[in-house]
Coordinates of C-alpha atoms and ligand atoms in Angstrom, one line a residue:
X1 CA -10.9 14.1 -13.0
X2 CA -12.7 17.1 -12.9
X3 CA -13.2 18.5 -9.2
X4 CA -15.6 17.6 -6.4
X5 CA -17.0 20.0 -3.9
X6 CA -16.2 18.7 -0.7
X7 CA -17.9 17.9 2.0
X8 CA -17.9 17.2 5.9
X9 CA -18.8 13.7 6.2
X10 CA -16.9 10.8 8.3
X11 CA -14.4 10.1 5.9
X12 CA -14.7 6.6 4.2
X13 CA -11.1 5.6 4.9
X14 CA -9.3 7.6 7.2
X15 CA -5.5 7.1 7.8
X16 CA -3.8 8.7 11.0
X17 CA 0.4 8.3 12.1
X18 CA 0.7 5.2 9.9
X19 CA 4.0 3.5 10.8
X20 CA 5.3 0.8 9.3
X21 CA 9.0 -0.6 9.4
X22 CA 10.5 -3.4 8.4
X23 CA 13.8 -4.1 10.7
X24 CA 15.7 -0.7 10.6
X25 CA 13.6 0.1 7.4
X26 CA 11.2 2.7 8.4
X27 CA 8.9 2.8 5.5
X28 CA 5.8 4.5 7.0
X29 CA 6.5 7.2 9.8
X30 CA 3.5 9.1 10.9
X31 CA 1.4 9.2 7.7
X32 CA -2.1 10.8 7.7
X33 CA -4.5 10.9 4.9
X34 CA -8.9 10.9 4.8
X35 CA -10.4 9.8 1.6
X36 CA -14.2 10.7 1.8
X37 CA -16.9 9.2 0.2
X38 CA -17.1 9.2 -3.5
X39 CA -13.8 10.7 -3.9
X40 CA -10.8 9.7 -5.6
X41 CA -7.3 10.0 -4.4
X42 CA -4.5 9.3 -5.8
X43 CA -1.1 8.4 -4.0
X44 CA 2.1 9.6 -5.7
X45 CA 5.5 8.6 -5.0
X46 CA 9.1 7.3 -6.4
X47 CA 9.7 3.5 -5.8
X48 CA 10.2 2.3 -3.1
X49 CA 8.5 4.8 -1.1
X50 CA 6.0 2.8 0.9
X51 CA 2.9 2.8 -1.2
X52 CA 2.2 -0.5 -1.6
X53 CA 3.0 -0.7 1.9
X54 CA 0.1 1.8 2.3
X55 CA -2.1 -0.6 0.6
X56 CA -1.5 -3.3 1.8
X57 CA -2.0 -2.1 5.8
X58 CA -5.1 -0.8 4.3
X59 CA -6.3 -4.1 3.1
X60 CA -5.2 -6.0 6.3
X61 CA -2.6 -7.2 4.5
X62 CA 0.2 -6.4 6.6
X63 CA -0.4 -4.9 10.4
X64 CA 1.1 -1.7 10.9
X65 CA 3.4 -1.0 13.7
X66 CA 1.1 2.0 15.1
X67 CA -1.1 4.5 13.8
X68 CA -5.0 4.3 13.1
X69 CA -7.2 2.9 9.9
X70 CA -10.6 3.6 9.6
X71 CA -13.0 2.7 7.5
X72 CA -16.6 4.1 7.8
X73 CA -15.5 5.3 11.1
X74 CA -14.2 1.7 12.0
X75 CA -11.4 1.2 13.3
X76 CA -9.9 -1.8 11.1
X77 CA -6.3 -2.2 12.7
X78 CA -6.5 -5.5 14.4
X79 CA -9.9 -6.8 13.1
X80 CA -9.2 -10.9 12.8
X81 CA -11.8 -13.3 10.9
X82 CA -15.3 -12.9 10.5
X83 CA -15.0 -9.0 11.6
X84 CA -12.0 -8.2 8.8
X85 CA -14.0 -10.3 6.5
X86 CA -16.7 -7.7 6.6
X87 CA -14.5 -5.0 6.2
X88 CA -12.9 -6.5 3.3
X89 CA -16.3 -7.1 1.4
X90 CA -16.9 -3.5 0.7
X91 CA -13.5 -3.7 -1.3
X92 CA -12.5 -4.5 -4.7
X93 CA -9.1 -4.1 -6.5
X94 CA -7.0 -4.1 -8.9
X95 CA -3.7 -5.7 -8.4
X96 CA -0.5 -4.1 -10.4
X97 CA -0.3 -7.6 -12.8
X98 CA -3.5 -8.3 -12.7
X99 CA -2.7 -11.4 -10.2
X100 CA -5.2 -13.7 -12.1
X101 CA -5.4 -17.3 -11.9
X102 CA -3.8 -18.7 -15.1
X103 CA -5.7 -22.2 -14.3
X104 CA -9.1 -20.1 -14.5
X105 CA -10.9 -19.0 -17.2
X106 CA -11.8 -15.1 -17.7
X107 CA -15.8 -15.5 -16.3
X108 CA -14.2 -18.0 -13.5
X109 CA -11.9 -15.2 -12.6
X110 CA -13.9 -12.2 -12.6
X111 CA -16.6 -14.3 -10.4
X112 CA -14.2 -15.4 -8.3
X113 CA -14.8 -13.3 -5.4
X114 CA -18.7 -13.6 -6.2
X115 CA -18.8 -17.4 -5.7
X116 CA -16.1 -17.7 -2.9
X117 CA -16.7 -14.4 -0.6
X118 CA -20.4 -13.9 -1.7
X119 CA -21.7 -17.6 -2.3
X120 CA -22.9 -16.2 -5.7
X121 CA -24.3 -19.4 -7.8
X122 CA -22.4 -20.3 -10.3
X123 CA -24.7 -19.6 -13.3
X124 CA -25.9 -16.3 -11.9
X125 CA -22.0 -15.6 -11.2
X126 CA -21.2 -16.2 -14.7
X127 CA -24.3 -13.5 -15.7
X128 CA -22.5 -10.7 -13.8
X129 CA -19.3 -12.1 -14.7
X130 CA -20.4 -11.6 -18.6
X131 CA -22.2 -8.1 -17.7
X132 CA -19.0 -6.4 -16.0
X133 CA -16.6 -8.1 -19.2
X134 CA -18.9 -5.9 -21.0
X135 CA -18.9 -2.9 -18.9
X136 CA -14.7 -3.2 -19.4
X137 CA -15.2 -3.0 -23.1
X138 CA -14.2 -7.1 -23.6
X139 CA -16.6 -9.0 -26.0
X140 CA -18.3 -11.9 -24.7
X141 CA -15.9 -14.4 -26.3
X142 CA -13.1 -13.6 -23.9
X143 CA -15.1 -14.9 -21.3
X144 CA -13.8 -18.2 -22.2
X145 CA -10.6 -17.6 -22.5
X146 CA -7.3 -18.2 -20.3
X147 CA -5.4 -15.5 -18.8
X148 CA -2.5 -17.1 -20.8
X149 CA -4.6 -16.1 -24.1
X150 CA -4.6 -12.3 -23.7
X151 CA -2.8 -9.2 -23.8
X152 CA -1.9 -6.9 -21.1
X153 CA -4.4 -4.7 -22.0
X154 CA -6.9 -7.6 -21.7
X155 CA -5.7 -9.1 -18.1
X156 CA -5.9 -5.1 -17.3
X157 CA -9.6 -5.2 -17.8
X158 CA -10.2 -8.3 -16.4
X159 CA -8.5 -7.4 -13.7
X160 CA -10.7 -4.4 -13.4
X161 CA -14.2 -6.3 -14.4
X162 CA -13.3 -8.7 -11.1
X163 CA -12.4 -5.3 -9.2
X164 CA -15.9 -3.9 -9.4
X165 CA -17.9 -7.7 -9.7
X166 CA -18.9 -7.2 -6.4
X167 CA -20.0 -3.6 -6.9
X168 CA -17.8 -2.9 -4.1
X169 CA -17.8 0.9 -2.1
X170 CA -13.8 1.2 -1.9
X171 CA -12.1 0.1 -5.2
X172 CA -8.4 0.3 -4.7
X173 CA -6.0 0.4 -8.1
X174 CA -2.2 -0.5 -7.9
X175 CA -0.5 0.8 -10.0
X176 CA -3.2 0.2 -13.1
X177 CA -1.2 1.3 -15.7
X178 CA 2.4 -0.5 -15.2
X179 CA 2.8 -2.5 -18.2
X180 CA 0.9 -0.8 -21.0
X181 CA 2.0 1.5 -23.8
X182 CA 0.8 5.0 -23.3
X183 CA -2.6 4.9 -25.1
X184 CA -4.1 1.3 -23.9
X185 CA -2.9 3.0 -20.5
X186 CA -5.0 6.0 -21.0
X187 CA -8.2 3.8 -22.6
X188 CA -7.7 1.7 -19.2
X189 CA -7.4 5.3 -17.1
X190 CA -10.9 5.9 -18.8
X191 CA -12.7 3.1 -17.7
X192 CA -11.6 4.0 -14.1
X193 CA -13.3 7.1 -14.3
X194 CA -16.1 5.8 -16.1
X195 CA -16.5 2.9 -13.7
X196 CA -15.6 4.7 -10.1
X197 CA -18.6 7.1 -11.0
X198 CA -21.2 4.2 -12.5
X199 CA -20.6 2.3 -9.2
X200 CA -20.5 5.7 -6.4
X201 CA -17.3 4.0 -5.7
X202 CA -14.8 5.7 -3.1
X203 CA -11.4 5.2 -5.0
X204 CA -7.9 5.0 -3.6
X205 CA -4.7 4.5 -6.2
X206 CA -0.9 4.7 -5.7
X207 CA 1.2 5.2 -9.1
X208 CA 3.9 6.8 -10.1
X209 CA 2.8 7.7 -13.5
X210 CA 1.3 11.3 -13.7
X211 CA -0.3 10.9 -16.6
X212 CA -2.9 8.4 -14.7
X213 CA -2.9 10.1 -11.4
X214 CA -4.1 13.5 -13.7
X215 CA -6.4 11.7 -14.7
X216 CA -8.1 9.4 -12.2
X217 CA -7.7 11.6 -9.4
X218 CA -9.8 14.5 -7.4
X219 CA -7.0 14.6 -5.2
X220 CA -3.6 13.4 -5.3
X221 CA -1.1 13.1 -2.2
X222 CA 2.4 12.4 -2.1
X223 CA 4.2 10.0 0.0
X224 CA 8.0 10.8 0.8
X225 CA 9.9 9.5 3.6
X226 CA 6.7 7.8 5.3
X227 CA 4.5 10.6 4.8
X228 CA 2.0 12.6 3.0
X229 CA 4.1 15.3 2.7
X230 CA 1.8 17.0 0.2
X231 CA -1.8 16.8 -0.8
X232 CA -4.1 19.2 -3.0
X233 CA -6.9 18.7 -5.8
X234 CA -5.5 17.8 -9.0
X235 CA -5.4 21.0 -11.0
X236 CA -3.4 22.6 -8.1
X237 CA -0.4 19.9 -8.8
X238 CA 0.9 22.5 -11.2
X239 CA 1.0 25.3 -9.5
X240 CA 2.4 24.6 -6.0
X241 CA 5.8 25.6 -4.9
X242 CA 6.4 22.5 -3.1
X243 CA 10.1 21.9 -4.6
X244 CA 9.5 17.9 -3.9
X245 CA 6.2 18.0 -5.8
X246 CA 7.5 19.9 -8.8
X247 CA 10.4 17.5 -9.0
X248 CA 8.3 14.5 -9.3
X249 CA 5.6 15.8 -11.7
X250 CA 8.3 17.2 -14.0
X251 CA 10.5 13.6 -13.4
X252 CA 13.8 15.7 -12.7
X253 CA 16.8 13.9 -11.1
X254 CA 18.0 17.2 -10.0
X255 CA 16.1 18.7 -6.9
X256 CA 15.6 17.6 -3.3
X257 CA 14.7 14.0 -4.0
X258 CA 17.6 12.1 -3.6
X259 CA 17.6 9.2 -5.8
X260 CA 20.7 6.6 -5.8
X261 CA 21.7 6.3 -9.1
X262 CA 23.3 2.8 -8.4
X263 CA 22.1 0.4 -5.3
X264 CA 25.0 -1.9 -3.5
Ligands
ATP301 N1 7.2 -7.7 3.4 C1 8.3 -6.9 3.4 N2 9.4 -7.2 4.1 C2 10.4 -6.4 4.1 N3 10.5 -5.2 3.5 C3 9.4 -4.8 2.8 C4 8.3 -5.6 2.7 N4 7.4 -5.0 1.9 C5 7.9 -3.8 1.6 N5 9.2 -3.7 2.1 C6 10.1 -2.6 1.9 O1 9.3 -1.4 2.1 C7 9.8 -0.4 1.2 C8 8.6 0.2 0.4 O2 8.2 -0.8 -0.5 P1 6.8 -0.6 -1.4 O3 6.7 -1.8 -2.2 O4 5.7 -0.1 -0.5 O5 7.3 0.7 -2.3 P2 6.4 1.3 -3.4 O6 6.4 2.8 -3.1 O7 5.1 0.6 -3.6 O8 7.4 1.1 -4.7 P3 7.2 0.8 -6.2 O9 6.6 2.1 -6.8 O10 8.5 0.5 -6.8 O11 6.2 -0.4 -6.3 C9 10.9 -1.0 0.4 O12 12.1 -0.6 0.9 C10 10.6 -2.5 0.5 O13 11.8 -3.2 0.4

């Protein structure tokens, strides 16, 4: 994504010493990051390396161990009910497999969080279910249809008209492109772009394909060993002599990420 001057705002989501284990698993171990307004980060790292873990504390998901989350200058670590609720309607996202509900049809889904969170009627649901199909590139047919009926293409832009249904501030993509050959992936990287700047939306993604992150991103960080160890606008990925960075972006198995070619 082409760059965006910065600016000095409260950040929209900002992340400070993020720890996260899971028994003797330390997955997250100090992390920082700020995402400000309007901007879109991307999150970089092999598997494994704690970004959905990221996400998920982000979310409310999972609690962290210790460390900070704020959104809009709230903190969100420990907010129950009612108050997480709140938080949690000025997010949409896109889940890695789409996670829609086979017994639904594509309007039902993509309204989902209209008529459950919202209390959106169900006819004026349906309206803005049919408008943000559209806005995905889907023709109006599909809204019938069961997520059983279409490709993974298709569930990809569901998936992405019930991300942004609400018109929510902070859309969050997992891994949007897993699953798809190289050019529906780069037709669905698109539509991020075109979407995240139609909406205003603040934008955080993890991935581990470059090809998306290069282009979805204003900034990209990467996560290794429960941190940010790096983080720079997106044309600067390139260039740095950070010998972790380089390794990833040109997918060596050589170099100072050690990578266990068999697991026990
Ligand atoms: N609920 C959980 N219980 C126990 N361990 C977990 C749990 N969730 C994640 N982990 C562990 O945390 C680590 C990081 O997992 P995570 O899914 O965040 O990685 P990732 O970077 O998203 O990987 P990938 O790119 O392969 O999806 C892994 O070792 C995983 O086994």
């Amino acid at each position: 994504m082409t760059p965006r001057s910065t600016n000095s705002q409260t950040p929209k989501i900002r992340v400070r010493g993020l720890s996260k284990s899971f028994g003797d698993n330390q997955v997250l171990r100090g992390l920082d990051l700020d995402v400000d307004e309007g901007e879109s980060v991307v999150v970089i790292g092999g598997s494994g390396t704690g970004k959905s873990v990221l996400l998920k504390c982000i979310l409310g998901i999972l609690e962290p161990d210790s460390g900070s989350i704020e959104v809009d200058g709230e903190e969100v670590v420990g907010l129950r009910g009612g108050d997480m609720d709140r938080v949690r309607r000025k997010f949409g996202m896109l889940f890695q497999n789409a996670a829609l509900f086979d017994s639904l049809p594509v309007w039902e889904n993509v309204a989902f969080g209209m008529i459950q969170s919202e209390g959106v009627a169900r006819k004026r649901a349906r309206e803005t279910a049919a408008e943000k199909l559209a806005a995905v590139g889907l023709r109006p047919e599909v809204a019938d249809l069961f997520p059983a009926e279409l490709s993974g293409g298709m569930k990809k832009r569901v998936g992405l008209a019930r991300a942004i249904a609400t018109e929510p501030e902070i859309v969050f993509f997992d891994e949007p492109t897993t699953g798809l050959d190289p050019i529906m992936g780069d037709v669905i990287n698109s539509l991020i772009v075109e979407i995240v700047q139609k909406l205003g939306a603040t934008a955080l993604s993890i991935t581990h394909d470059m090809a998306s992150a290069r282009k979805i991103a204003h900034r990209i960080a990467m996560l290794y060993e429960g941190r940010i160890i790096w983080n720079g606008a997106t044309e600067e990925i390139d260039s740095t002599d950070n010998a972790y960075v380089q390794q990833f972006v040109n997918g060596r198995a050589e170099g100072p990420i050690e990578m266990p070619v068999r697991q026990a």
